[in-house]
Coordinates of C-alpha atoms (C1' of nucleotides) in Angstrom, one line a residue:
Chain A
M1 CA 0.0 0.0 -0.1
L2 CA 2.7 2.3 0.9
Q3 CA 6.1 2.2 -0.7
F4 CA 8.8 4.3 -0.2
D5 CA 10.7 3.5 -2.6
S6 CA 9.4 2.7 -7.0
M7 CA 7.1 4.8 -8.4
M8 CA 6.3 7.2 -5.6
R9 CA 9.7 8.3 -4.9
Q10 CA 10.4 10.9 -7.3
S11 CA 13.5 13.0 -8.1
S12 CA 13.3 16.5 -7.2
A13 CA 13.8 17.9 -10.3
D14 CA 11.2 15.5 -11.3
S15 CA 8.6 17.0 -8.4
P16 CA 9.2 18.8 -5.3
T17 CA 6.2 17.6 -3.8
F18 CA 7.8 14.4 -2.6
S19 CA 7.6 13.5 1.2
P20 CA 9.0 10.8 2.9
L21 CA 7.6 7.8 4.6
Y22 CA 7.1 9.0 7.9
R23 CA 5.1 12.1 6.6
Q24 CA 2.8 10.2 4.7
I25 CA 2.1 8.1 7.7
K26 CA 1.6 11.3 9.7
S27 CA -1.0 12.3 7.3
L28 CA -2.6 9.3 7.5
I29 CA -2.5 9.5 11.4
L30 CA -3.9 13.4 11.1
Q31 CA -6.6 12.3 8.7
A32 CA -8.0 9.5 11.2
L33 CA -7.9 12.4 13.9
D34 CA -9.8 14.3 11.7
N35 CA -12.3 12.3 11.4
G36 CA -12.9 11.4 14.9
E37 CA -11.4 8.0 14.7
W38 CA -9.8 8.5 18.2
R39 CA -11.7 11.2 20.1
P40 CA -9.4 14.0 22.6
G41 CA -8.5 11.9 25.7
E42 CA -8.8 8.8 23.9
L43 CA -5.7 6.1 23.5
I44 CA -4.7 5.5 20.4
P45 CA -3.5 2.4 18.8
S46 CA 0.4 1.1 19.4
E47 CA 3.2 1.6 17.4
M48 CA 3.1 -1.6 17.0
E49 CA -0.6 -1.9 15.9
L50 CA 0.0 1.2 13.7
A51 CA 3.1 0.0 12.1
S52 CA 1.2 -3.1 11.1
R53 CA -1.8 -1.6 9.9
F54 CA 0.0 0.9 7.3
S55 CA 2.9 -1.7 6.7
V56 CA 5.8 -0.1 8.1
S57 CA 8.8 -0.4 10.4
Q58 CA 7.7 0.8 14.1
G59 CA 10.5 3.4 13.8
T60 CA 8.6 4.6 11.0
V61 CA 5.5 4.9 13.4
R62 CA 7.8 6.2 16.4
K63 CA 9.3 9.2 13.9
A64 CA 5.9 10.1 12.8
I65 CA 4.3 10.0 16.2
D66 CA 7.0 12.1 17.7
E67 CA 6.4 14.9 15.4
M68 CA 2.8 14.5 16.2
A69 CA 3.9 14.9 20.0
A70 CA 6.4 17.8 19.4
E71 CA 3.4 19.8 17.9
N72 CA 1.2 18.8 21.1
L73 CA -1.6 16.8 18.8
L74 CA -0.6 13.5 20.3
V75 CA 0.6 13.0 24.5
R76 CA 2.9 10.0 24.9
R77 CA 2.9 8.1 28.3
Q78 CA 5.5 5.7 29.1
G79 CA 4.0 1.9 29.9
K80 CA 0.2 3.1 28.9
G81 CA 0.4 4.4 25.1
T82 CA -0.2 7.5 22.9
Y83 CA -3.4 9.6 23.7
V84 CA -4.7 12.5 22.0
A85 CA -4.4 15.7 23.1
S86 CA -7.0 17.3 24.6
H87 CA -8.0 20.7 26.2
S88 CA -9.4 18.8 29.2
D89 CA -5.8 18.1 30.2
P90 CA -4.2 20.9 32.6
R91 CA -1.2 20.4 31.3
A92 CA -2.3 21.9 27.7
F93 CA -4.9 24.5 30.0
F94 CA -2.3 27.6 30.2
R95 CA -1.1 27.4 26.5
F96 CA -4.3 29.1 25.4
L97 CA -4.2 32.1 28.0
R98 CA -0.6 33.2 28.6
L99 CA -1.5 35.5 32.1
V100 CA 0.5 35.5 34.9
P101 CA 0.2 37.4 37.9
L102 CA 2.6 40.4 38.0
T103 CA 3.1 38.9 41.7
G104 CA 2.0 35.8 43.3
V105 CA 1.0 32.3 42.0
I106 CA -0.7 31.4 39.2
E107 CA -4.2 30.9 39.4
S108 CA -7.0 29.5 37.8
P109 CA -9.7 32.3 36.3
K110 CA -13.5 32.2 36.5
S111 CA -15.1 32.4 33.4
T112 CA -18.5 34.2 33.7
P113 CA -20.7 34.5 29.9
L114 CA -22.3 38.0 29.7
E115 CA -24.3 37.6 26.3
C116 CA -24.4 35.2 23.1
W117 CA -26.1 35.7 20.1
R118 CA -27.0 34.8 16.3
A119 CA -25.4 37.2 13.5
K120 CA -24.5 37.4 10.0
A121 CA -20.7 37.5 9.4
G122 CA -19.8 40.5 8.2
V123 CA -16.9 41.1 5.5
E124 CA -14.2 40.9 7.9
A125 CA -15.3 37.7 10.0
A126 CA -15.9 36.2 6.8
R127 CA -12.5 36.4 5.7
V128 CA -11.0 35.5 8.8
L129 CA -12.9 32.3 8.9
G130 CA -13.0 31.5 5.9
L131 CA -16.9 32.0 5.5
N132 CA -19.1 33.8 2.7
A133 CA -20.3 37.2 4.2
G134 CA -23.6 36.7 5.5
D135 CA -23.4 33.3 6.8
P136 CA -24.3 32.9 10.0
I137 CA -22.0 33.6 13.0
I138 CA -22.6 32.7 16.8
V139 CA -21.3 35.7 19.0
V140 CA -19.9 35.1 22.4
R141 CA -19.3 38.0 25.3
R142 CA -17.5 36.8 28.4
L143 CA -15.5 37.7 31.1
L144 CA -12.5 36.2 33.2
E145 CA -12.0 37.1 36.8
F146 CA -8.6 36.0 38.8
S147 CA -9.5 36.1 42.8
G148 CA -12.6 37.7 42.4
K149 CA -11.0 40.5 39.8
P150 CA -12.4 41.5 36.6
V151 CA -9.3 41.0 34.1
V152 CA -10.3 39.6 30.7
V153 CA -13.6 40.5 28.5
D154 CA -13.5 38.5 25.4
E155 CA -15.7 38.5 22.2
I156 CA -15.8 35.5 20.4
Y157 CA -17.1 34.7 17.0
L158 CA -17.6 31.3 15.7
P159 CA -19.2 29.7 12.5
G160 CA -23.0 29.2 12.6
E161 CA -22.8 25.9 11.7
I162 CA -20.5 23.9 13.3
F163 CA -21.7 25.7 16.4
A164 CA -25.2 25.0 16.0
G165 CA -26.4 24.1 19.5
L166 CA -24.3 26.7 21.5
S167 CA -26.4 29.3 23.7
L168 CA -25.6 31.4 27.1
E169 CA -27.4 28.0 28.9
V170 CA -24.7 25.5 27.6
L171 CA -22.2 28.0 28.2
K172 CA -23.3 28.7 31.8
E173 CA -24.3 24.9 32.5
S174 CA -20.4 24.3 31.2
Q175 CA -18.0 23.8 34.3
A176 CA -14.5 22.9 32.1
S177 CA -12.5 25.9 29.9
L178 CA -14.6 27.1 26.7
Y179 CA -12.3 24.9 24.6
S180 CA -13.0 22.0 26.6
L181 CA -16.5 22.4 25.8
F182 CA -15.8 23.2 22.2
E183 CA -14.3 19.7 21.9
G184 CA -16.5 17.7 23.9
K185 CA -19.8 19.3 22.7
F186 CA -19.1 20.0 19.1
G187 CA -16.0 17.5 18.3
V188 CA -14.2 21.3 17.3
R189 CA -10.3 20.6 18.9
M190 CA -8.7 23.9 18.3
I191 CA -4.8 23.0 18.0
R192 CA -3.1 26.1 16.9
A193 CA -3.7 29.7 17.0
E194 CA -2.6 33.2 16.3
E195 CA -2.8 36.2 18.4
R196 CA -1.9 40.0 17.6
L197 CA -1.3 42.3 20.5
R198 CA -1.8 45.9 20.5
A199 CA -2.1 48.9 23.7
V200 CA -5.4 50.6 23.1
A201 CA -7.3 52.7 25.0
A202 CA -10.3 51.4 27.5
E203 CA -13.8 52.5 25.8
R204 CA -16.4 52.6 28.1
A205 CA -18.0 49.6 27.9
S206 CA -15.4 47.4 28.6
A207 CA -13.8 50.2 31.3
E208 CA -17.1 49.5 33.2
L209 CA -16.8 45.7 32.8
L210 CA -12.9 45.8 34.4
K211 CA -13.4 48.5 36.8
V212 CA -10.4 50.5 35.4
P213 CA -11.0 54.6 34.2
E214 CA -12.3 55.2 30.9
G215 CA -9.5 55.7 28.3
S216 CA -7.0 53.4 30.3
P217 CA -4.5 51.3 28.7
L218 CA -5.5 47.7 27.7
L219 CA -3.8 44.9 26.0
S220 CA -5.9 44.2 23.0
V221 CA -5.4 40.0 21.9
E222 CA -7.2 39.4 19.0
R223 CA -7.0 35.4 18.4
I224 CA -7.8 33.3 15.2
S225 CA -7.7 29.5 16.2
Y226 CA -7.3 26.6 13.9
T227 CA -8.8 22.9 13.8
Y228 CA -6.8 20.1 12.1
G229 CA -6.0 21.3 8.3
D230 CA -5.5 24.6 9.1
R231 CA -9.3 25.5 8.9
P232 CA -9.8 28.7 11.0
V233 CA -13.0 27.9 13.7
E234 CA -12.4 30.7 15.9
W235 CA -12.3 34.5 15.7
R236 CA -11.7 36.0 19.2
R237 CA -11.0 39.6 20.4
G238 CA -9.8 39.8 24.2
L239 CA -9.2 43.6 26.0
Y240 CA -7.1 42.4 29.1
S241 CA -6.6 44.7 32.3
T242 CA -2.4 44.3 32.9
V243 CA -2.6 45.9 35.6
E244 CA -2.1 43.3 38.4
H245 CA -1.6 40.5 35.5
C246 CA 0.6 40.4 32.2
Y247 CA 0.6 38.3 29.2
L248 CA 3.7 36.0 29.2
N249 CA 5.8 34.9 26.1
E250 CA 8.5 32.5 25.7
L251 CA 11.1 33.6 22.9
G252 CA 12.9 30.2 21.8
Chain B
M1 CA 34.1 6.4 28.6
L2 CA 30.6 6.4 28.2
Q3 CA 28.4 4.0 29.1
F4 CA 24.6 3.6 29.2
D5 CA 24.6 0.5 31.5
S6 CA 26.5 -0.8 34.5
M7 CA 27.3 1.8 36.9
M8 CA 26.1 5.0 34.8
R9 CA 22.7 3.4 34.6
Q10 CA 20.5 3.8 38.0
S11 CA 17.0 2.5 38.7
S12 CA 14.6 5.3 39.2
A13 CA 14.3 4.2 43.0
D14 CA 18.0 4.5 43.7
S15 CA 18.5 7.9 41.5
P16 CA 16.0 10.3 39.4
T17 CA 18.7 11.9 38.0
F18 CA 19.3 9.1 35.3
S19 CA 19.2 10.8 31.7
P20 CA 19.5 8.5 28.6
L21 CA 22.9 8.7 26.5
Y22 CA 21.8 10.7 23.5
R23 CA 21.3 13.8 26.7
Q24 CA 24.5 12.7 27.7
I25 CA 25.8 13.4 24.4
K26 CA 23.7 16.6 23.9
S27 CA 25.0 17.8 27.5
L28 CA 28.8 17.4 26.0
I29 CA 28.1 18.9 22.8
L30 CA 26.0 22.2 24.8
Q31 CA 28.9 22.4 27.3
A32 CA 31.7 22.6 23.8
L33 CA 29.4 25.4 22.2
D34 CA 29.5 27.2 25.6
N35 CA 33.2 27.0 25.9
G36 CA 33.5 28.3 22.6
E37 CA 34.9 25.1 20.5
W38 CA 32.9 26.2 17.7
R39 CA 31.5 29.4 17.2
P40 CA 28.1 31.0 16.0
G41 CA 27.9 30.2 12.0
E42 CA 30.2 27.8 11.9
L43 CA 30.3 24.2 11.1
I44 CA 30.4 21.5 13.8
P45 CA 32.2 18.1 13.5
S46 CA 29.7 15.5 11.3
E47 CA 27.9 12.8 13.1
M48 CA 30.0 10.4 12.4
E49 CA 33.0 12.1 13.9
L50 CA 31.2 13.1 16.9
A51 CA 30.0 9.6 17.4
S52 CA 33.6 8.2 17.5
R53 CA 34.6 11.0 19.6
F54 CA 32.3 9.9 22.3
S55 CA 32.2 6.4 21.3
V56 CA 28.4 5.9 20.4
S57 CA 26.7 5.4 17.7
Q58 CA 25.8 7.8 15.0
G59 CA 21.8 7.5 15.6
T60 CA 22.7 8.8 19.4
V61 CA 24.5 11.5 17.9
R62 CA 21.7 12.5 15.5
K63 CA 19.1 12.1 18.2
A64 CA 21.0 14.7 20.6
I65 CA 21.6 16.8 17.7
D66 CA 17.9 16.4 16.8
E67 CA 16.9 17.8 20.0
M68 CA 19.6 20.9 19.5
A69 CA 18.4 21.6 16.0
A70 CA 14.3 21.7 17.9
E71 CA 15.6 24.3 20.1
N72 CA 17.3 26.4 17.9
L73 CA 20.9 25.6 19.0
L74 CA 22.0 24.1 15.7
V75 CA 21.3 24.1 12.2
R76 CA 21.3 20.6 9.9
R77 CA 21.9 21.5 6.1
Q78 CA 22.0 18.3 4.2
G79 CA 24.6 17.6 2.1
K80 CA 26.7 19.9 3.9
G81 CA 26.8 19.5 7.8
T82 CA 25.3 20.9 11.1
Y83 CA 26.4 24.4 11.8
V84 CA 26.2 26.5 15.2
A85 CA 23.0 28.7 15.0
S86 CA 23.5 32.2 14.8
H87 CA 21.6 36.0 15.3
S88 CA 23.6 36.7 11.8
D89 CA 21.2 34.4 9.9
P90 CA 18.3 35.6 8.2
R91 CA 16.2 33.0 9.4
A92 CA 16.9 34.0 13.1
F93 CA 16.2 37.5 12.8
F94 CA 12.4 37.5 13.7
R95 CA 12.4 35.3 16.0
F96 CA 13.3 37.8 19.1
L97 CA 11.1 40.8 16.8
R98 CA 7.6 40.1 16.8
L99 CA 6.6 43.0 15.3
V100 CA 4.4 42.6 12.0
P101 CA 3.1 46.1 10.0
L102 CA -1.2 46.0 10.5
T103 CA -1.1 46.2 6.5
G104 CA 1.5 45.7 4.2
V105 CA 4.7 43.3 3.8
I106 CA 7.3 42.5 6.8
E107 CA 9.7 45.4 6.9
S108 CA 13.4 45.4 8.6
P109 CA 13.8 47.9 11.4
K110 CA 16.5 50.8 11.5
S111 CA 18.2 50.8 14.8
T112 CA 19.6 54.5 16.1
P113 CA 21.6 54.2 19.7
L114 CA 20.6 57.3 21.3
E115 CA 22.4 56.9 24.7
C116 CA 25.0 54.1 26.5
W117 CA 26.4 55.1 29.8
R118 CA 27.9 52.9 32.6
A119 CA 26.0 52.4 35.9
K120 CA 25.8 50.3 39.3
A121 CA 23.1 47.6 39.5
G122 CA 20.3 48.0 41.4
V123 CA 18.0 45.9 43.3
E124 CA 16.2 44.9 40.8
A125 CA 18.6 45.0 37.7
A126 CA 20.8 43.0 40.0
R127 CA 18.0 40.1 40.6
V128 CA 17.4 39.8 37.2
L129 CA 20.9 39.7 35.8
G130 CA 22.1 37.4 38.7
L131 CA 25.0 39.8 40.0
N132 CA 24.9 41.8 43.8
A133 CA 23.4 45.2 43.7
G134 CA 26.2 47.6 42.9
D135 CA 27.7 45.8 40.2
P136 CA 28.8 47.5 36.9
I137 CA 26.1 47.3 34.4
I138 CA 26.1 49.3 30.7
V139 CA 22.5 50.8 30.2
V140 CA 21.7 51.4 26.3
R141 CA 19.2 53.5 24.8
R142 CA 17.9 53.0 21.6
L143 CA 15.1 53.7 18.9
L144 CA 13.6 51.1 16.3
E145 CA 12.0 52.9 12.9
F146 CA 10.0 51.1 10.3
S147 CA 9.8 52.7 6.9
G148 CA 11.5 56.2 8.8
K149 CA 8.7 56.0 11.9
P150 CA 9.7 55.5 15.4
V151 CA 7.9 52.6 16.8
V152 CA 10.0 51.3 19.4
V153 CA 12.2 52.6 22.6
D154 CA 14.1 50.3 24.4
E155 CA 16.3 50.5 27.5
I156 CA 18.5 47.7 27.7
Y157 CA 20.3 46.5 30.5
L158 CA 23.7 44.7 30.2
P159 CA 26.2 43.1 32.9
G160 CA 29.1 45.1 33.0
E161 CA 31.9 42.6 33.2
I162 CA 31.0 40.7 30.5
F163 CA 30.3 43.5 27.8
A164 CA 33.2 45.8 29.2
G165 CA 34.2 47.4 25.4
L166 CA 30.2 48.6 24.4
S167 CA 30.1 52.3 23.9
L168 CA 27.7 54.5 22.3
E169 CA 30.6 54.3 19.2
V170 CA 30.8 50.9 19.0
L171 CA 26.7 50.5 18.9
K172 CA 26.9 53.4 15.7
E173 CA 29.4 51.9 13.8
S174 CA 27.7 48.2 13.9
Q175 CA 25.6 47.6 11.1
A176 CA 24.5 44.1 12.0
S177 CA 21.5 43.6 14.7
L178 CA 22.4 44.0 18.0
Y179 CA 22.3 40.3 19.1
S180 CA 24.8 39.9 16.3
L181 CA 27.1 42.2 17.3
F182 CA 27.0 40.7 20.7
E183 CA 27.7 37.3 19.4
G184 CA 30.7 38.6 17.2
K185 CA 32.3 41.2 19.6
F186 CA 31.4 39.8 23.0
G187 CA 31.2 36.1 22.6
V188 CA 27.3 35.9 24.0
R189 CA 25.0 34.1 22.3
M190 CA 21.3 34.6 23.5
I191 CA 19.2 31.2 22.6
R192 CA 16.0 32.2 24.7
A193 CA 14.1 35.1 26.4
E194 CA 11.1 35.3 28.4
E195 CA 9.1 38.6 27.4
R196 CA 6.2 40.0 29.6
L197 CA 3.7 42.2 28.1
R198 CA 1.9 45.3 29.4
A199 CA -0.6 48.2 28.2
V200 CA 0.5 51.7 29.6
A201 CA 0.3 55.1 28.8
A202 CA 3.1 56.6 27.1
E203 CA 5.1 59.2 29.0
R204 CA 6.4 62.8 28.3
A205 CA 9.8 61.4 27.1
S206 CA 8.7 58.4 24.8
A207 CA 5.8 59.9 23.6
E208 CA 8.3 62.4 22.5
L209 CA 10.8 60.0 20.6
L210 CA 7.5 58.2 19.5
K211 CA 5.9 60.5 18.5
V212 CA 2.5 60.0 19.7
P213 CA 0.3 62.2 22.1
E214 CA 1.4 61.9 25.6
G215 CA -1.1 59.6 27.3
S216 CA -1.7 57.4 24.4
P217 CA -1.7 53.0 24.9
L218 CA 2.2 51.6 24.2
L219 CA 2.5 48.5 24.2
S220 CA 5.5 47.7 27.2
V221 CA 7.4 44.5 27.0
E222 CA 10.2 43.2 29.0
R223 CA 12.8 40.8 28.4
I224 CA 14.6 38.4 29.9
S225 CA 17.6 36.5 27.4
Y226 CA 19.6 33.9 28.8
T227 CA 22.3 32.4 27.1
Y228 CA 24.2 29.1 27.7
G229 CA 23.5 27.2 30.6
D230 CA 20.2 29.5 31.2
R231 CA 22.6 32.3 32.1
P232 CA 20.5 36.0 32.0
V233 CA 22.4 38.2 30.2
E234 CA 20.2 40.9 29.0
W235 CA 17.0 42.9 30.9
R236 CA 15.8 45.2 28.5
R237 CA 12.6 46.9 28.3
G238 CA 10.5 47.8 25.0
L239 CA 7.9 50.7 24.3
Y240 CA 6.1 49.6 21.2
S241 CA 3.6 52.2 19.6
T242 CA 1.4 50.0 18.1
V243 CA -0.6 52.4 16.2
E244 CA 0.6 51.0 12.8
H245 CA 2.0 47.2 13.8
C246 CA 1.4 44.8 16.2
Y247 CA 3.2 42.0 18.2
L248 CA 2.4 38.6 16.4
N249 CA 2.7 35.6 18.5
E250 CA 2.1 32.0 17.8
L251 CA 0.0 29.6 20.4
G252 CA 0.8 26.1 19.8
Chain C
dG1 C1' 4.3 -11.2 33.5
dA2 C1' 2.6 -8.7 29.3
dG3 C1' 2.0 -4.7 27.0
dT4 C1' 3.5 0.1 26.5
dG5 C1' 6.8 3.1 24.8
dG6 C1' 12.1 4.9 25.5
dT7 C1' 16.8 3.8 24.1
dC8 C1' 20.7 2.1 21.6
dT9 C1' 22.6 0.0 17.9
dA10 C1' 24.0 -1.7 12.9
dG11 C1' 23.9 -1.4 8.2
dA12 C1' 21.7 0.3 4.0
dC13 C1' 20.4 3.1 1.0
dC14 C1' 18.6 7.9 -0.7
dA15 C1' 19.3 13.0 -1.3
dC16 C1' 21.7 17.0 -1.6
dT17 C1' 26.4 19.8 -1.6
dG18 C1' 30.7 20.7 -3.7
dC19 C1' 34.8 19.4 -5.8
Chain D
dC1 C1' 33.3 11.1 -6.8
dA2 C1' 33.7 11.3 -1.4
dG3 C1' 31.1 13.4 1.9
dT4 C1' 26.9 15.0 4.7
dG5 C1' 22.6 14.3 6.6
dG6 C1' 17.6 12.2 6.1
dT7 C1' 15.4 7.8 5.6
dC8 C1' 14.1 3.4 7.0
dT9 C1' 14.5 -1.4 8.7
dA10 C1' 15.4 -5.1 12.5
dG11 C1' 16.3 -6.3 16.3
dA12 C1' 17.8 -6.0 21.5
dC13 C1' 17.3 -4.5 25.9
dC14 C1' 15.5 -1.0 29.2
dA15 C1' 11.8 1.7 32.2
dC16 C1' 6.9 2.1 33.6
dT17 C1' 2.2 0.5 34.1
dC18 C1' -1.2 -2.0 35.1
dG19 C1' -3.4 -6.4 36.4

DNA sequence: GAGTGGTCTAGACCACTGC
DNA sequence: CAGTGGTCTAGACCACTCG
């Protein structure tokens, strides 16, 4: 089925699209994940099983899984097996909220949904989310509090088709993080995001929610999140009060 | 010399400090880098040579180098060899300045050194840089312009001992980036950094330099940079005007 | 003890670079 | 052409988890 040599191999002059066997395996595993063959948090087959399924050696499967583990798509656990990464895993919790207190220890925020309504995508939302203008979208507004103090107000735009059942009630009932909810209830797993940060002056509505003076500086964080296959599925804008917190980033 | 089995191997109950052979090799290569055995941009010995030098198989050296390449410490080039990563490499240029224009294409900034003076470390600078209060430090102020417009003003604190020869003249003569200069002239290579971002109101001096109204929101970026062995060697605070640019971050 | 991932080895061959 | 990194394989053994 899969062959590294013979027909599939092509010299660089003939074809620039050659990819090594372990990347082909990676694509197949990715495809299975996208198809929901194994859900977030679940155990995938052992390396040996996958090797025989794809008719390659264990080492080749291992290299494919290595890359996917490095990309936080899979999680290896020695002696147990390899799991599909999940936002319910506490280890993945702070990957998408890089906010830490200026002093003191890290604490989990409390999320309060404020509003949730249906709308039609404007030109920009359509462009960002890969929709057509006028397509249905869902907008969520919510507040994040640390130690009882409001720190972040978010406005979140989602494709209406994918998140059809989402409502303020569903959001209020959910105890888990937003991304855990998306994963569990809508089968959408966020695997990557781009954030664009700017400093802006607080407008009245945001200032009141965050309990800061109107016009004070806020951190504006615009995020586009992608699921498998680099499909954008969330557009979000947050305003962060950086009086007692800051956005922590590691440059490697 | 190196042995994976026998004495060096210890059961987890006996010793939690066990590390696999390829990590020991990695440490040795790291140590050689730290000692300046191979300088940034230079070619290191081939995998085969390193394997025989350390008396391990090529595969083990390969795994050590794999990790170091993933950490941007080394750069592999098929058919040529493995190089010590360098900030002079244009590919590494934007890793440490995540500023992109809101519209239009990426452009290289023009750096203008403003001041450079000697001082004694205060309590905070000493703590951050791992010095004693009162130790000599060097402070640099500079301006970054994109398309002729001022966008960033930086204040940079460096350990005086390591950067002894640094002066405004040296900075002005240098055509390369600051980190290329540090690498070439002082043998200090930055390999990692932490940035803490906040939104602040522009004070008069910064506002004038950045040509924005006093009190307008600016992005404050505080950076601690580390060299080999996680030794902090730079403390920096930048104020970014985000009128026409934003700080771009990838969440993986 | 059986099954999993983790490490190490050795050898073959491919792809790229430069002489 | 020789030398480099890149891929693939097969087999051995180690470390961890669980029943």
